Short mmCIF file of C-alpha atoms in Angstrom, two decimals:
data_model
loop_
_atom_site.label_atom_id
_atom_site.label_comp_id
_atom_site.label_asym_id
_atom_site.label_seq_id
_atom_site.Cartn_x
_atom_site.Cartn_y
_atom_site.Cartn_z
CA UNK Q 1 -145.46 28.65 61.64
CA UNK Q 2 -147.01 31.28 59.41
CA UNK Q 3 -144.97 34.31 59.03
CA UNK Q 4 -147.13 37.49 59.43
CA UNK Q 5 -146.08 40.90 58.23
CA UNK Q 6 -145.85 43.24 61.19
CA UNK Q 7 -145.79 46.92 60.18
CA UNK Q 8 -143.31 49.12 62.08
CA UNK Q 9 -141.22 46.16 63.13
CA UNK Q 10 -138.06 48.20 63.34
CA UNK Q 11 -139.79 50.63 65.75
CA UNK Q 12 -141.15 47.80 67.89
CA UNK Q 13 -137.74 46.16 68.05
CA UNK Q 14 -136.19 49.36 69.12
CA UNK Q 15 -138.79 49.81 71.89
CA UNK Q 16 -138.37 46.22 73.08
CA UNK Q 17 -134.69 46.61 73.16
CA UNK Q 18 -135.08 49.72 75.21
CA UNK Q 19 -137.41 48.04 77.67
CA UNK Q 20 -135.21 45.01 78.01
CA UNK Q 21 -132.32 47.20 78.66
CA UNK Q 22 -134.29 48.79 81.56
CA UNK Q 23 -135.93 45.64 82.96
CA UNK Q 24 -133.95 43.44 85.23
CA UNK Q 25 -134.08 39.82 84.29
CA UNK Q 26 -134.86 37.04 86.71
CA UNK Q 27 -131.89 35.23 88.00
CA UNK Q 28 -130.71 32.59 85.62
CA UNK Q 29 -132.18 34.22 82.53
CA UNK Q 30 -129.62 35.22 79.96
CA UNK Q 31 -129.51 38.59 78.34
CA UNK Q 32 -128.94 37.23 74.91
CA UNK Q 33 -132.11 37.54 72.75
CA UNK Q 34 -131.44 34.16 71.29
CA UNK Q 35 -131.98 32.55 74.69
CA UNK Q 36 -135.53 33.91 75.31
CA UNK Q 37 -138.41 31.34 75.28
CA UNK Q 38 -140.61 31.47 72.22
CA UNK Q 39 -144.51 31.38 72.38
CA UNK Q 40 -146.21 27.99 72.38
CA UNK Q 41 -146.85 26.50 69.02
CA UNK Q 42 -150.34 27.33 67.57
CA UNK Q 43 -150.77 30.35 69.84
CA UNK Q 44 -153.12 33.05 68.57
CA UNK Q 45 -151.31 35.73 70.42
CA UNK Q 46 -149.78 38.48 68.46
CA UNK Q 47 -146.30 38.22 67.19
CA UNK Q 48 -143.87 38.06 69.98
CA UNK Q 49 -141.26 40.54 69.09
CA UNK Q 50 -138.74 38.41 70.85
CA UNK Q 51 -139.62 35.53 68.53
CA UNK Q 52 -139.32 37.82 65.59
CA UNK Q 53 -135.96 38.87 66.73
CA UNK Q 54 -135.04 35.25 67.22
CA UNK Q 55 -136.04 34.45 63.68
CA UNK Q 56 -134.00 37.18 62.11
CA UNK Q 57 -130.72 35.99 60.77
CA UNK Q 58 -127.99 37.53 62.80
CA UNK Q 59 -126.29 40.39 61.14
CA UNK Q 60 -122.97 39.26 59.84
CA UNK Q 61 -120.16 40.67 61.94
CA UNK Q 62 -118.50 43.58 60.44
CA UNK Q 63 -115.35 42.35 58.86
CA UNK Q 64 -112.35 43.11 60.91
CA UNK Q 65 -109.78 44.70 58.77
CA UNK Q 66 -106.52 42.86 59.11
CA UNK Q 67 -103.84 45.50 59.27
CA UNK Q 68 -101.18 45.09 56.70
CA UNK Q 69 -97.92 44.37 58.36
CA UNK Q 70 -95.55 47.24 58.29
CA UNK Q 71 -92.59 46.58 56.08
CA UNK Q 72 -89.51 45.50 58.01
CA UNK Q 73 -87.07 48.35 57.70
CA UNK Q 74 -83.95 47.43 55.86
CA UNK Q 75 -81.03 47.93 58.22
CA UNK Q 76 -78.76 50.66 57.08
CA UNK Q 77 -75.21 49.37 57.16
CA UNK Q 78 -73.04 51.41 59.40
CA UNK Q 79 -69.30 51.73 58.96
CA UNK Q 80 -67.56 51.94 62.30
CA UNK Q 81 -65.61 55.10 62.63
CA UNK Q 82 -61.98 54.05 62.75
CA UNK Q 83 -59.99 55.20 65.69
CA UNK Q 84 -57.42 57.76 64.71
CA UNK Q 85 -54.09 56.03 64.11
CA UNK Q 86 -51.53 56.37 66.84
CA UNK Q 87 -48.70 58.33 65.30
CA UNK Q 88 -45.55 56.24 65.14
CA UNK Q 89 -42.48 58.37 65.61
CA UNK Q 90 -40.09 58.05 62.72
CA UNK Q 91 -37.01 56.15 63.82
CA UNK Q 92 -34.07 58.39 64.34
CA UNK Q 93 -31.15 57.56 62.09
CA UNK Q 94 -28.43 55.69 63.93
CA UNK Q 95 -25.51 57.88 64.85
CA UNK Q 96 -21.90 57.10 64.09
CA UNK Q 97 -19.91 56.00 67.09
CA UNK Q 98 -16.70 57.10 65.33
CA UNK Q 99 -17.84 60.62 64.47
CA UNK Q 100 -16.54 62.07 67.73
CA UNK Q 101 -14.43 59.23 69.15
CA UNK Q 102 -11.11 57.55 68.54
CA UNK Q 103 -11.35 53.87 69.36
CA UNK Q 104 -8.39 52.10 70.95
CA UNK Q 105 -9.06 48.37 70.95
CA UNK Q 106 -7.05 45.82 72.92
CA UNK Q 107 -6.88 42.64 70.82
CA UNK Q 108 -6.67 39.01 71.93
CA UNK Q 109 -8.53 35.82 72.69
CA UNK Q 110 -9.78 36.73 76.17
CA UNK Q 111 -8.62 37.94 79.57
CA UNK Q 112 -5.66 35.86 80.69
CA UNK Q 113 -5.93 33.48 77.73
CA UNK Q 114 -3.15 32.83 75.19
CA UNK Q 115 -1.25 36.14 75.46
CA UNK Q 116 0.77 35.06 72.42
CA UNK Q 117 -2.38 35.75 70.37
CA UNK Q 118 -2.65 39.35 71.47
CA UNK Q 119 -2.30 41.91 74.19
CA UNK Q 120 -5.69 41.21 75.75
CA UNK Q 121 -4.38 37.83 76.94
CA UNK Q 122 -1.96 39.62 79.26
CA UNK Q 123 -4.80 41.52 80.94
CA UNK Q 124 -6.83 39.98 83.73
CA UNK Q 125 -9.61 42.54 83.96
CA UNK Q 126 -11.19 45.68 82.59
CA UNK Q 127 -9.03 47.69 84.95
CA UNK Q 128 -5.90 46.25 83.32
CA UNK Q 129 -7.21 47.26 79.89
CA UNK Q 130 -8.01 50.77 81.10
CA UNK Q 131 -4.49 51.13 82.48
CA UNK Q 132 -2.97 49.83 79.23
CA UNK Q 133 -4.90 52.27 77.06
CA UNK Q 134 -4.26 55.01 79.59
CA UNK Q 135 -0.55 54.92 78.78
CA UNK Q 136 -1.36 56.29 75.31
CA UNK Q 137 -4.38 58.41 76.18
CA UNK Q 138 -2.87 61.86 76.54
CA UNK Q 139 -0.71 61.63 73.41
CA UNK Q 140 -3.58 60.32 71.31
CA UNK Q 141 -5.96 62.92 72.70
CA UNK Q 142 -3.57 65.71 71.79
CA UNK Q 143 -3.48 64.55 68.15
CA UNK Q 144 -7.00 63.26 67.51
CA UNK Q 145 -8.64 66.61 66.91
CA UNK Q 146 -10.46 66.80 70.22
CA UNK Q 147 -12.16 63.41 69.93
CA UNK Q 148 -12.90 61.31 72.99
CA UNK Q 149 -10.53 58.37 73.45
CA UNK Q 150 -12.49 55.19 74.18
CA UNK Q 151 -11.02 51.77 75.03
CA UNK Q 152 -12.61 48.67 73.48
CA UNK Q 153 -12.40 44.93 74.12
CA UNK Q 154 -11.35 43.22 70.88
CA UNK Q 155 -12.09 39.49 71.18
CA UNK Q 156 -10.94 36.83 68.74
CA UNK Q 157 -14.41 35.34 68.75
CA UNK Q 158 -13.81 32.70 66.06
CA UNK Q 159 -10.21 31.48 66.14
CA UNK Q 160 -8.86 29.72 63.05
CA UNK Q 161 -7.49 26.24 63.73
CA UNK Q 162 -6.19 23.42 61.52
CA UNK Q 163 -9.15 21.98 59.62
CA UNK Q 164 -10.86 18.71 60.38
CA UNK Q 165 -13.22 16.95 57.97
CA UNK Q 166 -16.66 18.57 57.81
CA UNK Q 167 -15.87 21.47 60.15
CA UNK Q 168 -15.38 25.20 59.54
CA UNK Q 169 -11.86 25.27 61.04
CA UNK Q 170 -12.96 27.67 63.78
CA UNK Q 171 -12.87 27.47 67.56
CA UNK Q 172 -15.59 29.72 68.92
CA UNK Q 173 -15.16 31.60 72.16
CA UNK Q 174 -18.28 29.97 73.62
CA UNK Q 175 -16.28 26.74 73.66
CA UNK Q 176 -14.12 28.12 76.48
CA UNK Q 177 -16.39 30.86 77.88
CA UNK Q 178 -20.12 30.17 77.46
CA UNK Q 179 -21.11 33.50 79.04
CA UNK Q 180 -19.51 36.14 76.82
CA UNK Q 181 -22.33 38.56 77.53
CA UNK Q 182 -21.94 38.54 81.30
CA UNK Q 183 -18.14 38.49 81.25
CA UNK Q 184 -17.50 41.02 78.48
CA UNK Q 185 -20.49 42.62 76.77
CA UNK Q 186 -22.46 43.93 79.74
CA UNK Q 187 -19.47 45.08 81.84
CA UNK Q 188 -18.11 46.90 78.79
CA UNK Q 189 -21.49 48.53 78.14
CA UNK Q 190 -21.58 49.74 81.74
CA UNK Q 191 -18.28 51.52 81.08
CA UNK Q 192 -19.36 52.91 77.72
CA UNK Q 193 -16.88 50.66 75.91
CA UNK Q 194 -17.47 48.79 72.66
CA UNK Q 195 -16.80 45.09 72.24
CA UNK Q 196 -15.46 43.87 68.89
CA UNK Q 197 -16.19 40.26 67.92
CA UNK Q 198 -13.47 39.25 65.46
CA UNK Q 199 -13.86 36.23 63.19
CA UNK Q 200 -10.95 34.64 61.35
CA UNK Q 201 -13.41 33.01 58.89
CA UNK Q 202 -11.72 29.64 58.25
CA UNK Q 203 -13.96 27.63 55.91
CA UNK Q 204 -16.93 29.81 56.83
CA UNK Q 205 -17.85 33.12 55.21
CA UNK Q 206 -18.55 36.62 56.52
CA UNK Q 207 -22.34 36.49 56.24
CA UNK Q 208 -22.59 33.14 58.03
CA UNK Q 209 -20.39 34.43 60.82
CA UNK Q 210 -22.37 37.61 61.35
CA UNK Q 211 -25.69 35.75 61.28
CA UNK Q 212 -24.28 33.42 63.93
CA UNK Q 213 -23.53 36.42 66.15
CA UNK Q 214 -27.04 37.77 65.57
CA UNK Q 215 -28.66 34.40 66.33
CA UNK Q 216 -26.89 34.31 69.69
CA UNK Q 217 -28.09 37.79 70.55
CA UNK Q 218 -24.67 39.47 70.73
CA UNK Q 219 -25.42 42.10 68.09
CA UNK Q 220 -28.65 43.07 69.84
CA UNK Q 221 -26.36 45.00 72.18
CA UNK Q 222 -25.66 48.48 70.91
CA UNK Q 223 -22.01 48.29 72.02
CA UNK Q 224 -21.14 45.06 70.14
CA UNK Q 225 -19.50 45.32 66.71
CA UNK Q 226 -17.78 43.05 64.19
CA UNK Q 227 -14.37 42.49 62.59
CA UNK Q 228 -13.49 40.01 59.84
CA UNK Q 229 -10.00 38.78 59.02
CA UNK Q 230 -9.61 37.66 55.38
CA UNK Q 231 -6.06 36.47 56.07
CA UNK Q 232 -7.42 33.32 57.72
CA UNK Q 233 -10.09 32.54 55.15
CA UNK Q 234 -9.25 28.98 54.06
CA UNK Q 235 -8.07 28.51 50.52
CA UNK Q 236 -9.72 25.45 48.91
CA UNK Q 237 -7.43 22.43 48.99
CA UNK Q 238 -5.46 23.68 51.98
CA UNK Q 239 -6.03 22.49 55.54
CA UNK Q 240 -4.51 25.36 57.53
CA UNK Q 241 -6.27 28.75 57.46
CA UNK Q 242 -3.85 31.55 56.62
CA UNK Q 243 -1.51 29.28 54.61
CA UNK Q 244 -1.66 30.58 51.97
CA UNK Q 245 -3.06 34.01 52.82
CA UNK Q 246 -6.81 34.11 52.33
CA UNK Q 247 -9.05 36.65 50.65
CA UNK Q 248 -12.70 37.71 50.49
CA UNK Q 249 -14.61 39.42 47.71
CA UNK Q 250 -16.01 42.92 48.10
CA UNK Q 251 -19.48 41.49 47.40
CA UNK Q 252 -19.21 39.43 50.62
CA UNK Q 253 -18.38 42.55 52.60
CA UNK Q 254 -21.33 44.33 51.01
CA UNK Q 255 -23.62 41.45 51.99
CA UNK Q 256 -22.38 41.63 55.57
CA UNK Q 257 -23.00 45.36 55.64
CA UNK Q 258 -26.54 44.83 54.38
CA UNK Q 259 -27.22 42.28 57.14
CA UNK Q 260 -25.87 44.68 59.76
CA UNK Q 261 -27.76 47.62 58.30
CA UNK Q 262 -31.06 45.73 58.40
CA UNK Q 263 -30.35 44.56 61.95
CA UNK Q 264 -29.79 48.12 63.18
CA UNK Q 265 -33.03 49.24 61.48
CA UNK Q 266 -35.07 46.35 62.84
CA UNK Q 267 -33.93 46.89 66.43
CA UNK Q 268 -33.75 50.69 66.07
CA UNK Q 269 -30.35 50.70 67.70
CA UNK Q 270 -29.00 54.15 68.51
CA UNK Q 271 -25.58 53.58 66.92
CA UNK Q 272 -24.40 52.22 63.63
CA UNK Q 273 -22.57 48.92 63.66
CA UNK Q 274 -18.83 49.12 63.13
CA UNK Q 275 -17.42 46.59 60.65
CA UNK Q 276 -13.62 46.33 60.68
CA UNK Q 277 -11.94 44.52 57.79
CA UNK Q 278 -8.25 43.68 58.30
CA UNK Q 279 -5.98 43.97 55.28
CA UNK Q 280 -2.30 44.07 54.36
CA UNK Q 281 -2.47 42.87 50.76
CA UNK Q 282 -4.09 45.25 48.28
CA UNK Q 283 -4.20 45.95 44.55
CA UNK Q 284 -3.10 49.52 45.21
CA UNK Q 285 -0.03 48.18 47.06
CA UNK Q 286 0.64 45.30 44.67
CA UNK Q 287 3.65 43.90 46.51
CA UNK Q 288 3.03 40.21 45.82
CA UNK Q 289 0.68 39.67 48.76
CA UNK Q 290 -2.77 38.38 47.68
CA UNK Q 291 -5.36 41.10 47.36
CA UNK Q 292 -7.22 40.40 50.57
CA UNK Q 293 -10.31 42.30 49.37
CA UNK Q 294 -10.90 41.27 45.79
CA UNK Q 295 -12.74 43.82 43.60
CA UNK Q 296 -12.32 46.33 46.39
CA UNK Q 297 -13.47 49.26 44.29
CA UNK Q 298 -16.98 47.80 44.28
CA UNK Q 299 -17.32 48.23 48.04
CA UNK Q 300 -20.50 50.08 49.00
CA UNK Q 301 -21.50 52.19 51.96
CA UNK Q 302 -24.61 51.55 54.06
CA UNK Q 303 -26.50 54.05 56.15
CA UNK Q 304 -26.23 52.13 59.42
CA UNK Q 305 -22.72 50.71 59.10
CA UNK Q 306 -19.34 52.31 59.71
CA UNK Q 307 -16.95 50.35 57.49
CA UNK Q 308 -13.36 50.54 58.78
CA UNK Q 309 -10.48 49.38 56.59
CA UNK Q 310 -7.66 48.40 58.93
CA UNK Q 311 -4.03 48.35 57.81
CA UNK Q 312 -2.92 45.09 59.40
CA UNK Q 313 0.48 43.41 59.49
CA UNK Q 314 3.66 43.97 61.45
CA UNK Q 315 6.79 45.78 60.37
CA UNK Q 316 8.70 49.02 60.78
CA UNK Q 317 7.21 52.53 60.49
CA UNK Q 318 8.09 53.01 56.82
CA UNK Q 319 6.35 49.92 55.49
CA UNK Q 320 3.40 50.35 57.80
CA UNK Q 321 2.77 53.98 56.82
CA UNK Q 322 3.22 53.24 53.11
CA UNK Q 323 0.65 50.43 53.23
CA UNK Q 324 -1.74 52.40 55.39
CA UNK Q 325 -1.76 55.31 52.93
CA UNK Q 326 -2.24 53.06 49.88
CA UNK Q 327 -4.85 50.74 51.41
CA UNK Q 328 -6.98 53.70 52.57
CA UNK Q 329 -6.27 56.06 49.63
CA UNK Q 330 -9.48 58.11 49.09
CA UNK Q 331 -8.63 58.80 45.44
CA UNK Q 332 -8.56 55.08 44.65
CA UNK Q 333 -11.18 54.06 47.22
CA UNK Q 334 -13.52 57.04 47.66
CA UNK Q 335 -16.01 54.94 49.63
CA UNK Q 336 -13.59 54.66 52.58
CA UNK Q 337 -14.47 57.06 55.37
CA UNK Q 338 -13.10 55.28 58.43
CA UNK Q 339 -9.57 53.97 58.84
CA UNK Q 340 -7.76 51.78 61.29
CA UNK Q 341 -4.17 50.70 61.97
CA UNK Q 342 -2.93 47.75 64.01
CA UNK Q 343 0.13 48.15 66.20
CA UNK Q 344 1.97 44.96 67.20
CA UNK Q 345 3.57 45.88 70.50
CA UNK Q 346 6.45 43.85 71.99
CA UNK Q 347 5.15 40.59 73.41
CA UNK Q 348 7.34 38.55 75.79
CA UNK Q 349 5.44 35.41 74.77
CA UNK Q 350 6.18 35.90 71.06
CA UNK Q 351 9.59 34.40 70.24
CA UNK Q 352 9.45 34.58 66.42
CA UNK Q 353 9.69 38.36 66.14
CA UNK Q 354 6.13 38.85 64.93
CA UNK Q 355 5.79 42.40 66.16
CA UNK Q 356 6.67 45.89 64.92
CA UNK Q 357 10.41 46.60 64.88
CA UNK Q 358 11.00 49.42 65.52
CA UNK Q 359 7.74 50.58 67.07
CA UNK Q 360 5.78 53.46 65.56
CA UNK Q 361 5.36 56.46 67.82
CA UNK Q 362 1.90 57.90 68.38
CA UNK Q 363 3.14 61.04 66.62
CA UNK Q 364 3.95 58.93 63.54
CA UNK Q 365 0.60 57.13 63.75
CA UNK Q 366 -1.29 60.45 63.56
CA UNK Q 367 0.94 62.03 60.94
CA UNK Q 368 2.48 64.67 63.11
CA UNK Q 369 5.94 63.21 62.59
CA UNK Q 370 7.47 61.61 59.54
CA UNK Q 371 8.84 58.09 59.63
CA UNK Q 372 12.63 57.59 59.41
CA UNK Q 373 12.18 57.19 55.65
CA UNK Q 374 10.32 60.49 55.29
CA UNK Q 375 6.76 59.11 54.99
CA UNK Q 376 3.79 60.65 56.75
CA UNK Q 377 0.29 59.36 57.52
CA UNK Q 378 -2.12 61.29 55.29
CA UNK Q 379 -5.40 60.63 57.12
CA UNK Q 380 -5.66 60.18 60.86
CA UNK Q 381 -6.87 56.76 61.95
CA UNK Q 382 -10.22 56.43 63.64
CA UNK Q 383 -9.38 53.06 65.18
CA UNK Q 384 -6.09 51.93 66.72
CA UNK Q 385 -5.76 48.21 67.45
CA UNK Q 386 -3.20 47.21 70.08
CA UNK Q 387 -2.13 43.61 69.41
#
């Protein structure tokens, strides 16, 4: 088909478009210009504007601008605001049980058991112990400087026995009474009384003994304390504890104090632990008896332990007061703050005379009166042990 130039084509197209827009189309006829029928081939008619429109290449669609993706924001790390710490109250320092009390302990294996081993064996109950201590209460109270007089149960927890191969030569109280807590510790605590667990050491050592008490939970109780008896520490090569007289080194006592100190801190117990060390042989006495605390001048003090040096041994008032003064002499042993003395009262079950003859009076014990030989206690005891 011959293409003919048609002047004003743009105007004609505009008019056609306007007319088409106003003219309804027959049913079935599309409104797209590309679907209109073209004139018959070879027609002399003028240029059909619809054909012209059909022959025009369609205008390319305007490019659609693809929006650039917005950059993904980099997350800003956030540091969680820590919660304010809960203030932990500083633990109060443990107080000394002995600061305002005089302790009167009744010593033995157990209620009604082996009275030959100590006065506690002649008692059947706490009431018996209270009555026994009560006989001395008023006289002690009058001389103790206004301190409260408190009874205590003093148990021979680990009793030295003849050694067998591969044992520690000790008979523990659990072997005869498996419920020490219910029978002694808790009833004593209900009365405000301490309980002393005394170990005679045998082939064992002080630290092992105290750790044993801790492992069994006894020292978790604020009212339970410890005593060690070097006399019955086994001497190598000998099968009977106490023959010959045993000793411990001051370093062992310091280790025990450290264990007790840490235990009080860990449990935040209200009172310091009392550690009683029995002694009747001493370098400051030097009377031929082995020095039961070797290197005693190297003893230390610990914040949560009240170390009590107890003048042990039986005899008359003169020898007992002399040893007490020398064993607890603050000029020789300035670390000693707390002192004890053991009184061996007459015992009908003891036939060998192993008790004090004559007996010390309470006035002699507290230094109010001199002994028959003119000696006087220089420092009042904080602990009296009735054996």
